Amino acid sequence: MNAHCPFCGATVMPRSRFCPTCGQALPQAALPFSAAPLLDVSDPPVEGVLTNGKRFHVSSDALDLRELLHVVESSVQWWQRGLTSSNAVTREQAARAIDELSQIMHSLSQQLAQGRTTIRVTRRLPALRAFDVACPSCGCGNRAGARFCQRCGALLQAAPRYGVGSVQSRLLSFQIVARTDTGRVRQQNQDAVYAGEIDLPGQKKAYLCLVADGMGGAAAGEYASRLAADVSRAYLERESASHPPPTDDAWQTLLRDAVRAANRRIYDAAHADSARRGMGTTLTIALLVGDRLHIASVGDSRAYLLNLHGVTDDGAPSAQLTSDHSLVARLVDIGQLTPEQARTHPQRNILYRSIGTDPSVDVDTRSEALEPGDIVLLCSDGLVNHVSDEEIAQVALGESDLERAATRLIGLANERGGRDNISVVMVRVASDTG
Ligand code: CA
């Protein structure tokens, strides 16, 4: 991934415009943010090969559920021959593989029953903010030891940026906008959004944002997403008012508990009423506490962190914070996919998890540092189906008014068809000058 400076030979990051060691402008410097794609969205299709020789295509970002189900079914058949093998190890392997594949089949059939036809493919999450040194003139992050800013070439002071060696937590203020829209095609809005404050002891506050994208027939999806929002919000408000977690890990545990409480309630409600059977929802939560961001996610509603000065390891201004169950990775793990071309795309995940469809659920959580200028953006797939990551970042970072940014993003999705409900929750982080 890293390149070398042609003048002094030092290692430079892919997006660097200036060498951090000698300060020379680099000949293949990254384009300005507005002109450079943030992520390569034109990846060629990925092809996997099954153990039984069947091939399996993943288009640029979506995969047909029926095709995938068929692939998994034929893999089960292939492994079933192993059950009668004279070799005990083979028999055990086959049994384990069939067990794993059956779980995947169960999940896929449930989603098909719920009317879902495709699942999306996403990348592994990037490492964020490996930079310690802020450029005094442009604010861009630079690696420890850099003498010149990789973005503007200015001479750097060796000042730590992200609290290294310092216990001072920066005072930040937050501006929050939450919007949801039915779109142009659906009759109902099955998305739910929420944004609001949570009171912590000692007059402190946390800020809670969430997006839930319901699925299931008629009113069931709407009910599921609303219930997920309400149950998790009430749980977080109650617990953080009485026992605010002291650490990132403890906040993540609290978030997982809140999401699991929502999962249980929806699962029970789905089984108590035949009209609601099979309903489910995604749930993505962002909790901002002091200068920390805590994220929990199940399903394919996304959270992004955006900042003009860069958020990722290589200085990209946009990073997706959420991902999900990796179906392809699991298939590779259990030997069902030969990772031929998947090997050249090792960072791809397929999403297939949801809240309320099983009695228990795995919840992804992570914590990140917040910086002034950050925008945290949550959205449902109704946005990302029509608007690329690059466009989301450009609108969110380029628009000075947060409300207008949210309106523009929803407008873009609607102009391009608005096939699904569209939800956007955005938080802009600033230094608290008050
Ligand atoms: Ca949706």
Tab-separated table of C-alpha atoms and ligand atoms in Angstrom:
chain	number	residue	atom	x	y	z
A	1	MET	CA	0.000	0.000	0.000
A	2	ASN	CA	2.806	2.427	0.897
A	3	ALA	CA	4.907	4.181	-1.733
A	4	HIS	CA	8.357	5.727	-1.509
A	5	CYS	CA	9.530	9.270	-1.994
A	6	PRO	CA	11.563	9.544	-5.250
A	7	PHE	CA	13.790	12.225	-3.681
A	8	CYS	CA	14.788	10.728	-0.334
A	9	GLY	CA	13.335	7.203	-0.427
A	10	ALA	CA	11.224	7.608	2.699
A	11	THR	CA	7.908	5.796	2.983
A	12	VAL	CA	4.918	7.921	2.007
A	13	MET	CA	1.205	7.245	2.434
A	14	PRO	CA	-0.975	6.698	-0.664
A	15	ARG	CA	-2.706	10.070	-0.385
A	16	SER	CA	0.346	12.104	0.575
A	17	ARG	CA	1.062	15.137	-1.597
A	18	PHE	CA	4.335	15.983	0.158
A	19	CYS	CA	7.054	13.740	1.538
A	20	PRO	CA	6.844	13.723	5.346
A	21	THR	CA	10.625	13.384	5.598
A	22	CYS	CA	12.110	15.764	3.015
A	23	GLY	CA	9.061	17.954	2.269
A	24	GLN	CA	9.318	17.609	-1.548
A	25	ALA	CA	6.096	17.676	-3.540
A	26	LEU	CA	5.380	14.123	-4.691
A	27	PRO	CA	4.890	13.571	-8.433
A	28	GLN	CA	1.854	11.314	-8.051
A	29	ALA	CA	0.249	13.298	-5.299
A	30	ALA	CA	-3.355	12.552	-4.523
A	31	LEU	CA	-5.933	14.700	-6.256
A	32	PRO	CA	-7.736	17.290	-4.209
A	33	PHE	CA	-10.497	15.748	-2.169
A	34	SER	CA	-13.239	17.128	-4.410
A	35	ALA	CA	-11.783	15.463	-7.485
A	36	ALA	CA	-10.558	12.186	-6.030
A	37	PRO	CA	-12.818	9.209	-5.505
A	38	LEU	CA	-12.768	8.370	-1.806
A	39	LEU	CA	-13.314	4.731	-2.459
A	40	ASP	CA	-12.948	2.837	-5.668
A	41	VAL	CA	-16.557	2.058	-6.463
A	42	SER	CA	-15.778	0.444	-9.799
A	43	ASP	CA	-14.310	-2.778	-8.460
A	44	PRO	CA	-14.576	-5.669	-10.892
A	45	PRO	CA	-16.943	-8.466	-9.895
A	46	VAL	CA	-15.541	-10.930	-7.420
A	47	GLU	CA	-15.693	-14.552	-8.414
A	48	GLY	CA	-15.471	-17.325	-5.893
A	49	VAL	CA	-15.131	-21.009	-6.636
A	50	LEU	CA	-16.839	-23.595	-4.507
A	51	THR	CA	-15.207	-26.804	-3.432
A	52	ASN	CA	-17.531	-28.626	-5.823
A	53	GLY	CA	-16.327	-26.523	-8.742
A	54	LYS	CA	-19.386	-24.254	-8.903
A	55	ARG	CA	-18.682	-20.607	-9.454
A	56	PHE	CA	-20.183	-17.771	-7.602
A	57	HIS	CA	-20.335	-14.112	-8.616
A	58	VAL	CA	-20.509	-11.049	-6.479
A	59	SER	CA	-21.244	-7.915	-8.504
A	60	SER	CA	-19.733	-4.591	-7.548
A	61	ASP	CA	-21.787	-4.194	-4.416
A	62	ALA	CA	-24.760	-6.517	-4.353
A	63	LEU	CA	-25.512	-10.189	-4.469
A	64	ASP	CA	-28.721	-11.965	-5.382
A	65	LEU	CA	-30.054	-13.788	-2.331
A	66	ARG	CA	-31.616	-16.646	-4.331
A	67	GLU	CA	-28.371	-17.251	-6.176
A	68	LEU	CA	-26.507	-17.305	-2.902
A	69	LEU	CA	-29.028	-19.636	-1.315
A	70	HIS	CA	-28.657	-21.973	-4.274
A	71	VAL	CA	-24.890	-21.912	-3.882
A	72	VAL	CA	-25.121	-22.709	-0.195
A	73	GLU	CA	-27.622	-25.521	-0.829
A	74	SER	CA	-25.378	-27.167	-3.365
A	75	SER	CA	-22.479	-26.857	-0.961
A	76	VAL	CA	-24.457	-28.718	1.677
A	77	GLN	CA	-25.128	-31.479	-0.846
A	78	TRP	CA	-21.449	-31.663	-1.660
A	79	TRP	CA	-20.494	-31.987	1.996
A	80	GLN	CA	-23.144	-34.624	2.644
A	81	ARG	CA	-21.010	-37.140	0.754
A	82	GLY	CA	-18.318	-36.527	3.349
A	83	LEU	CA	-20.615	-37.787	6.090
A	84	THR	CA	-20.249	-41.362	4.825
A	85	SER	CA	-16.472	-41.166	4.474
A	86	SER	CA	-14.390	-43.867	6.134
A	87	ASN	CA	-12.129	-41.140	7.505
A	88	ALA	CA	-13.307	-39.825	10.889
A	89	VAL	CA	-11.685	-36.414	10.361
A	90	THR	CA	-13.482	-35.965	7.043
A	91	ARG	CA	-16.778	-36.944	8.642
A	92	GLU	CA	-16.243	-34.434	11.424
A	93	GLN	CA	-15.274	-31.694	8.952
A	94	ALA	CA	-18.327	-32.408	6.867
A	95	ALA	CA	-20.635	-32.290	9.876
A	96	ARG	CA	-19.174	-28.970	10.977
A	97	ALA	CA	-19.430	-27.470	7.511
A	98	ILE	CA	-23.034	-28.604	7.143
A	99	ASP	CA	-23.870	-27.103	10.488
A	100	GLU	CA	-22.376	-23.720	9.523
A	101	LEU	CA	-24.001	-23.768	6.104
A	102	SER	CA	-27.365	-24.645	7.593
A	103	GLN	CA	-27.185	-21.573	9.773
A	104	ILE	CA	-26.414	-19.446	6.751
A	105	MET	CA	-29.258	-21.084	4.803
A	106	HIS	CA	-31.639	-20.404	7.652
A	107	SER	CA	-30.677	-16.748	7.705
A	108	LEU	CA	-30.932	-16.399	3.930
A	109	SER	CA	-34.336	-18.074	3.729
A	110	GLN	CA	-35.655	-15.864	6.475
A	111	GLN	CA	-34.575	-12.806	4.585
A	112	LEU	CA	-36.108	-14.086	1.363
A	113	ALA	CA	-39.346	-14.772	3.254
A	114	GLN	CA	-39.232	-11.176	4.412
A	115	GLY	CA	-39.153	-9.981	0.827
A	116	ARG	CA	-35.476	-9.177	0.629
A	117	THR	CA	-33.826	-10.072	-2.680
A	118	THR	CA	-30.282	-8.786	-2.510
A	119	ILE	CA	-27.615	-8.329	0.083
A	120	ARG	CA	-24.850	-5.827	-0.115
A	121	VAL	CA	-21.161	-6.346	-0.024
A	122	THR	CA	-18.941	-3.997	1.883
A	123	ARG	CA	-15.319	-3.613	2.794
A	124	ARG	CA	-13.490	-4.297	5.977
A	125	LEU	CA	-13.397	-1.268	8.198
A	126	PRO	CA	-10.371	0.986	7.855
A	127	ALA	CA	-7.999	1.828	10.642
A	128	LEU	CA	-8.831	5.312	11.829
A	129	ARG	CA	-6.590	8.135	12.867
A	130	ALA	CA	-3.230	6.568	13.145
A	131	PHE	CA	-1.853	10.108	12.917
A	132	ASP	CA	-0.590	11.793	16.044
A	133	VAL	CA	0.718	15.091	14.753
A	134	ALA	CA	-1.542	17.895	13.542
A	135	CYS	CA	-0.270	20.271	10.869
A	136	PRO	CA	-0.293	23.799	12.328
A	137	SER	CA	-1.284	25.341	9.005
A	138	CYS	CA	-3.870	22.978	7.465
A	139	GLY	CA	-4.845	20.769	10.414
A	140	CYS	CA	-4.222	17.511	8.569
A	141	GLY	CA	-3.047	14.563	10.672
A	142	ASN	CA	0.486	13.252	10.194
A	143	ARG	CA	2.374	10.277	11.528
A	144	ALA	CA	4.609	10.610	14.549
A	145	GLY	CA	8.104	11.566	13.361
A	146	ALA	CA	6.922	13.361	10.214
A	147	ARG	CA	8.746	16.674	9.650
A	148	PHE	CA	6.574	17.986	6.835
A	149	CYS	CA	2.809	17.877	6.435
A	150	GLN	CA	1.744	15.185	3.938
A	151	ARG	CA	-1.101	17.423	2.763
A	152	CYS	CA	0.321	20.949	2.482
A	153	GLY	CA	4.080	20.468	2.918
A	154	ALA	CA	4.325	22.854	5.901
A	155	LEU	CA	7.007	22.259	8.524
A	156	LEU	CA	5.469	20.419	11.458
A	157	GLN	CA	5.787	21.054	15.163
A	158	ALA	CA	6.058	17.807	17.049
A	159	ALA	CA	2.863	18.399	18.994
A	160	PRO	CA	0.663	15.444	19.852
A	161	ARG	CA	-2.801	15.734	18.422
A	162	TYR	CA	-4.870	12.985	19.842
A	163	GLY	CA	-4.274	13.287	23.527
A	164	VAL	CA	-1.087	11.221	23.548
A	165	GLY	CA	0.428	11.598	26.987
A	166	SER	CA	-2.351	13.914	28.012
A	167	VAL	CA	-5.394	13.176	30.119
A	168	GLN	CA	-7.176	16.354	29.114
A	169	SER	CA	-10.330	15.574	27.265
A	170	ARG	CA	-11.293	18.276	24.861
A	171	LEU	CA	-14.597	20.089	25.247
A	172	LEU	CA	-16.747	19.539	22.219
A	173	SER	CA	-20.160	20.727	21.172
A	174	PHE	CA	-22.580	18.857	18.936
A	175	GLN	CA	-25.154	19.914	16.403
A	176	ILE	CA	-27.577	17.140	15.440
A	177	VAL	CA	-30.064	16.641	12.614
A	178	ALA	CA	-32.308	13.611	12.051
A	179	ARG	CA	-34.424	13.109	8.932
A	180	THR	CA	-36.406	10.267	7.466
A	181	ASP	CA	-38.304	10.151	4.197
A	182	THR	CA	-40.651	7.568	2.683
A	183	GLY	CA	-38.956	7.846	-0.715
A	184	ARG	CA	-40.708	7.761	-4.091
A	185	VAL	CA	-41.880	4.170	-4.308
A	186	ARG	CA	-42.926	2.777	-0.938
A	187	GLN	CA	-46.262	3.570	0.650
A	188	GLN	CA	-44.949	3.388	4.192
A	189	ASN	CA	-41.851	4.475	5.996
A	190	GLN	CA	-40.441	1.485	7.860
A	191	ASP	CA	-37.342	3.386	8.975
A	192	ALA	CA	-37.143	4.916	12.424
A	193	VAL	CA	-34.683	7.611	13.488
A	194	TYR	CA	-33.954	9.237	16.788
A	195	ALA	CA	-31.567	11.939	17.984
A	196	GLY	CA	-31.507	13.414	21.462
A	197	GLU	CA	-29.673	14.073	24.695
A	198	ILE	CA	-29.186	11.675	27.574
A	199	ASP	CA	-28.628	13.079	31.058
A	200	LEU	CA	-25.615	11.693	32.878
A	201	PRO	CA	-24.829	12.288	36.542
A	202	GLY	CA	-22.975	15.529	37.363
A	203	GLN	CA	-24.891	17.680	34.846
A	204	LYS	CA	-23.116	15.924	31.995
A	205	LYS	CA	-24.799	14.874	28.806
A	206	ALA	CA	-24.440	12.194	26.207
A	207	TYR	CA	-25.932	12.433	22.727
A	208	LEU	CA	-27.766	9.484	21.256
A	209	CYS	CA	-28.459	8.976	17.554
A	210	LEU	CA	-29.936	5.933	15.924
A	211	VAL	CA	-31.307	4.559	12.690
A	212	ALA	CA	-33.469	1.426	12.454
A	213	ASP	CA	-34.666	0.015	9.128
A	214	GLY	CA	-37.583	-2.346	9.596
A	215	MET	CA	-38.552	-5.313	7.465
A	216	GLY	CA	-41.520	-7.619	7.421
A	217	GLY	CA	-44.953	-7.400	5.861
A	218	ALA	CA	-47.463	-4.580	6.166
A	219	ALA	CA	-47.059	-2.654	9.406
A	220	ALA	CA	-44.698	-5.186	11.004
A	221	GLY	CA	-41.487	-3.596	9.727
A	222	GLU	CA	-42.597	-0.189	10.889
A	223	TYR	CA	-43.440	-1.619	14.281
A	224	ALA	CA	-40.101	-3.443	14.541
A	225	SER	CA	-37.970	-0.401	13.773
A	226	ARG	CA	-39.989	1.803	16.140
A	227	LEU	CA	-39.725	-0.793	18.894
A	228	ALA	CA	-35.966	-1.173	18.375
A	229	ALA	CA	-35.537	2.591	18.638
A	230	ASP	CA	-37.750	2.935	21.707
A	231	VAL	CA	-36.433	-0.052	23.664
A	232	SER	CA	-32.755	0.708	23.069
A	233	ARG	CA	-33.212	4.411	23.789
A	234	ALA	CA	-35.087	3.773	27.047
A	235	TYR	CA	-32.487	1.198	28.093
A	236	LEU	CA	-29.583	3.552	27.421
A	237	GLU	CA	-31.260	6.498	29.138
A	238	ARG	CA	-32.053	4.478	32.241
A	239	GLU	CA	-28.695	2.762	32.594
A	240	SER	CA	-26.444	5.699	31.793
A	241	ALA	CA	-28.341	7.981	34.176
A	242	SER	CA	-27.778	5.574	37.063
A	243	HIS	CA	-24.468	3.864	36.163
A	244	PRO	CA	-22.594	5.785	33.465
A	245	PRO	CA	-19.859	3.458	32.181
A	246	PRO	CA	-16.319	4.533	33.069
A	247	THR	CA	-14.527	3.132	30.009
A	248	ASP	CA	-14.942	2.563	26.273
A	249	ASP	CA	-15.345	-1.155	26.897
A	250	ALA	CA	-18.056	-0.535	29.455
A	251	TRP	CA	-19.934	1.789	27.077
A	252	GLN	CA	-19.735	-0.882	24.406
A	253	THR	CA	-21.087	-3.467	26.831
A	254	LEU	CA	-23.963	-1.141	27.689
A	255	LEU	CA	-24.711	-0.615	23.993
A	256	ARG	CA	-24.673	-4.360	23.328
A	257	ASP	CA	-27.052	-4.909	26.243
A	258	ALA	CA	-29.386	-2.209	24.938
A	259	VAL	CA	-29.420	-3.724	21.443
A	260	ARG	CA	-30.001	-7.204	22.863
A	261	ALA	CA	-32.902	-5.906	24.946
A	262	ALA	CA	-34.427	-4.556	21.730
A	263	ASN	CA	-33.739	-7.849	19.955
A	264	ARG	CA	-35.508	-9.842	22.647
A	265	ARG	CA	-38.553	-7.556	22.672
A	266	ILE	CA	-38.970	-7.704	18.906
A	267	TYR	CA	-38.376	-11.446	18.780
A	268	ASP	CA	-41.011	-11.992	21.464
A	269	ALA	CA	-43.457	-9.603	19.783
A	270	ALA	CA	-42.956	-11.401	16.468
A	271	HIS	CA	-43.792	-14.725	18.076
A	272	ALA	CA	-46.778	-13.399	20.024
A	273	ASP	CA	-48.617	-12.182	16.928
A	274	SER	CA	-48.828	-14.145	13.687
A	275	ALA	CA	-49.285	-10.922	11.690
A	276	ARG	CA	-45.856	-9.867	12.871
A	277	ARG	CA	-44.060	-13.169	12.417
A	278	GLY	CA	-40.666	-12.775	10.769
A	279	MET	CA	-40.437	-9.051	11.313
A	280	GLY	CA	-37.038	-7.628	11.995
A	281	THR	CA	-34.986	-4.488	11.762
A	282	THR	CA	-31.505	-3.137	11.505
A	283	LEU	CA	-30.281	-0.990	14.358
A	284	THR	CA	-27.278	1.326	14.270
A	285	ILE	CA	-26.586	3.510	17.285
A	286	ALA	CA	-24.064	6.297	17.842
A	287	LEU	CA	-23.531	7.527	21.365
A	288	LEU	CA	-21.346	10.619	21.813
A	289	VAL	CA	-19.924	11.069	25.271
A	290	GLY	CA	-17.323	13.775	25.891
A	291	ASP	CA	-14.809	13.362	23.088
A	292	ARG	CA	-15.631	9.703	22.483
A	293	LEU	CA	-17.924	8.129	19.928
A	294	HIS	CA	-19.398	4.708	20.696
A	295	ILE	CA	-21.076	2.741	17.926
A	296	ALA	CA	-23.259	-0.356	17.964
A	297	SER	CA	-24.645	-1.963	14.854
A	298	VAL	CA	-26.657	-4.913	13.609
A	299	GLY	CA	-27.744	-5.144	9.989
A	300	ASP	CA	-26.915	-2.849	7.116
A	301	SER	CA	-27.719	0.630	8.358
A	302	ARG	CA	-24.410	2.416	8.324
A	303	ALA	CA	-22.407	4.838	10.405
A	304	TYR	CA	-19.720	7.000	8.837
A	305	LEU	CA	-17.098	9.292	10.290
A	306	LEU	CA	-16.248	12.236	8.041
A	307	ASN	CA	-13.675	14.997	8.318
A	308	LEU	CA	-12.043	17.131	5.620
A	309	HIS	CA	-8.719	16.717	7.399
A	310	GLY	CA	-8.886	12.979	7.181
A	311	VAL	CA	-10.117	10.201	9.398
A	312	THR	CA	-8.466	7.052	8.095
A	313	ASP	CA	-4.997	5.638	8.262
A	314	ASP	CA	-4.137	7.117	4.876
A	315	GLY	CA	-5.862	10.442	5.382
A	316	ALA	CA	-9.141	9.745	3.549
A	317	PRO	CA	-11.857	12.168	4.637
A	318	SER	CA	-14.509	9.478	4.988
A	319	ALA	CA	-14.701	6.097	6.691
A	320	GLN	CA	-17.513	3.664	7.210
A	321	LEU	CA	-17.565	2.655	10.866
A	322	THR	CA	-19.965	-0.252	10.624
A	323	SER	CA	-19.901	-3.594	8.898
A	324	ASP	CA	-21.521	-6.900	9.592
A	325	HIS	CA	-21.474	-10.646	9.472
A	326	SER	CA	-19.159	-11.642	6.744
A	327	LEU	CA	-20.896	-14.333	4.777
A	328	VAL	CA	-18.172	-14.640	2.167
A	329	ALA	CA	-15.502	-14.768	4.856
A	330	ARG	CA	-17.421	-17.484	6.649
A	331	LEU	CA	-17.789	-19.465	3.459
A	332	VAL	CA	-14.069	-19.111	2.910
A	333	ASP	CA	-13.381	-20.049	6.528
A	334	ILE	CA	-15.218	-23.298	6.231
A	335	GLY	CA	-13.646	-24.142	2.911
A	336	GLN	CA	-16.681	-23.516	0.736
A	337	LEU	CA	-15.133	-20.722	-1.238
A	338	THR	CA	-11.708	-21.033	-2.769
A	339	PRO	CA	-10.648	-17.477	-2.315
A	340	GLU	CA	-9.156	-17.119	-5.838
A	341	GLN	CA	-10.304	-13.672	-6.704
A	342	ALA	CA	-11.783	-13.158	-3.293
A	343	ARG	CA	-8.129	-13.151	-2.264
A	344	THR	CA	-7.532	-10.026	-4.282
A	345	HIS	CA	-10.531	-8.524	-2.498
A	346	PRO	CA	-9.917	-9.745	1.004
A	347	GLN	CA	-11.771	-6.868	2.587
A	348	ARG	CA	-15.223	-7.717	1.404
A	349	ASN	CA	-18.069	-8.571	3.694
A	350	ILE	CA	-21.589	-9.621	2.978
A	351	LEU	CA	-24.219	-8.392	5.362
A	352	TYR	CA	-26.968	-10.593	6.604
A	353	ARG	CA	-27.795	-10.038	10.227
A	354	SER	CA	-30.858	-8.389	11.777
A	355	ILE	CA	-32.627	-7.614	15.042
A	356	GLY	CA	-35.658	-9.632	16.111
A	357	THR	CA	-35.273	-12.605	13.793
A	358	ASP	CA	-33.412	-14.815	16.259
A	359	PRO	CA	-33.584	-15.092	20.059
A	360	SER	CA	-30.028	-13.828	20.409
A	361	VAL	CA	-27.916	-11.541	18.269
A	362	ASP	CA	-24.272	-10.583	17.876
A	363	VAL	CA	-23.749	-6.845	18.071
A	364	ASP	CA	-20.766	-5.054	16.536
A	365	THR	CA	-19.411	-2.231	18.667
A	366	ARG	CA	-16.461	0.138	18.473
A	367	SER	CA	-15.254	3.378	20.037
A	368	GLU	CA	-13.428	6.234	18.328
A	369	ALA	CA	-11.999	9.613	19.306
A	370	LEU	CA	-13.933	12.655	18.144
A	371	GLU	CA	-12.227	15.746	16.761
A	372	PRO	CA	-13.575	19.200	15.959
A	373	GLY	CA	-14.738	19.195	12.338
A	374	ASP	CA	-15.951	15.603	12.477
A	375	ILE	CA	-19.336	14.673	11.130
A	376	VAL	CA	-20.866	11.426	12.323
A	377	LEU	CA	-23.469	10.258	9.834
A	378	LEU	CA	-25.916	7.383	10.258
A	379	CYS	CA	-28.137	6.269	7.395
A	380	SER	CA	-30.355	3.505	6.129
A	381	ASP	CA	-29.644	1.624	2.907
A	382	GLY	CA	-32.236	3.794	1.136
A	383	LEU	CA	-29.533	6.463	1.037
A	384	VAL	CA	-26.513	4.358	0.099
A	385	ASN	CA	-28.405	2.485	-2.626
A	386	HIS	CA	-28.560	5.739	-4.581
A	387	VAL	CA	-25.753	7.923	-3.228
A	388	SER	CA	-22.105	6.855	-3.189
A	389	ASP	CA	-19.847	7.141	-0.157
A	390	GLU	CA	-17.932	9.848	-1.994
A	391	GLU	CA	-21.049	11.904	-2.606
A	392	ILE	CA	-22.221	11.477	0.965
A	393	ALA	CA	-18.891	12.830	2.208
A	394	GLN	CA	-18.878	15.674	-0.267
A	395	VAL	CA	-22.381	16.843	0.582
A	396	ALA	CA	-21.940	16.410	4.332
A	397	LEU	CA	-18.547	18.144	4.482
A	398	GLY	CA	-19.190	20.697	1.764
A	399	GLU	CA	-22.477	22.079	3.049
A	400	SER	CA	-22.124	24.575	5.877
A	401	ASP	CA	-25.693	24.101	7.088
A	402	LEU	CA	-26.271	20.647	8.563
A	403	GLU	CA	-30.025	20.651	7.944
A	404	ARG	CA	-29.454	21.583	4.336
A	405	ALA	CA	-26.895	18.784	4.002
A	406	ALA	CA	-29.409	16.205	5.265
A	407	THR	CA	-32.110	17.587	2.959
A	408	ARG	CA	-29.737	17.471	-0.018
A	409	LEU	CA	-28.741	13.874	0.672
A	410	ILE	CA	-32.358	12.748	0.870
A	411	GLY	CA	-33.140	14.828	-2.223
A	412	LEU	CA	-30.342	13.096	-4.159
A	413	ALA	CA	-31.676	9.644	-3.249
A	414	ASN	CA	-35.186	10.683	-4.312
A	415	GLU	CA	-33.995	12.216	-7.593
A	416	ARG	CA	-32.411	8.875	-8.429
A	417	GLY	CA	-35.544	6.878	-7.799
A	418	GLY	CA	-36.088	6.876	-4.040
A	419	ARG	CA	-36.809	3.152	-4.191
A	420	ASP	CA	-36.659	2.683	-0.443
A	421	ASN	CA	-37.211	4.702	2.706
A	422	ILE	CA	-34.322	7.113	3.276
A	423	SER	CA	-32.994	8.079	6.697
A	424	VAL	CA	-30.087	10.303	7.670
A	425	VAL	CA	-28.898	11.338	11.113
A	426	MET	CA	-25.914	13.689	11.257
A	427	VAL	CA	-23.884	15.125	14.105
A	428	ARG	CA	-21.399	17.932	13.561
A	429	VAL	CA	-18.650	18.146	16.155
A	430	ALA	CA	-17.126	21.527	17.033
A	431	SER	CA	-14.855	22.914	19.724
A	432	ASP	CA	-16.943	24.084	22.625
A	433	THR	CA	-16.070	27.751	22.896
A	434	GLY	CA	-18.853	28.548	25.360
B	1	CA	CA	-34.255	-0.098	3.776
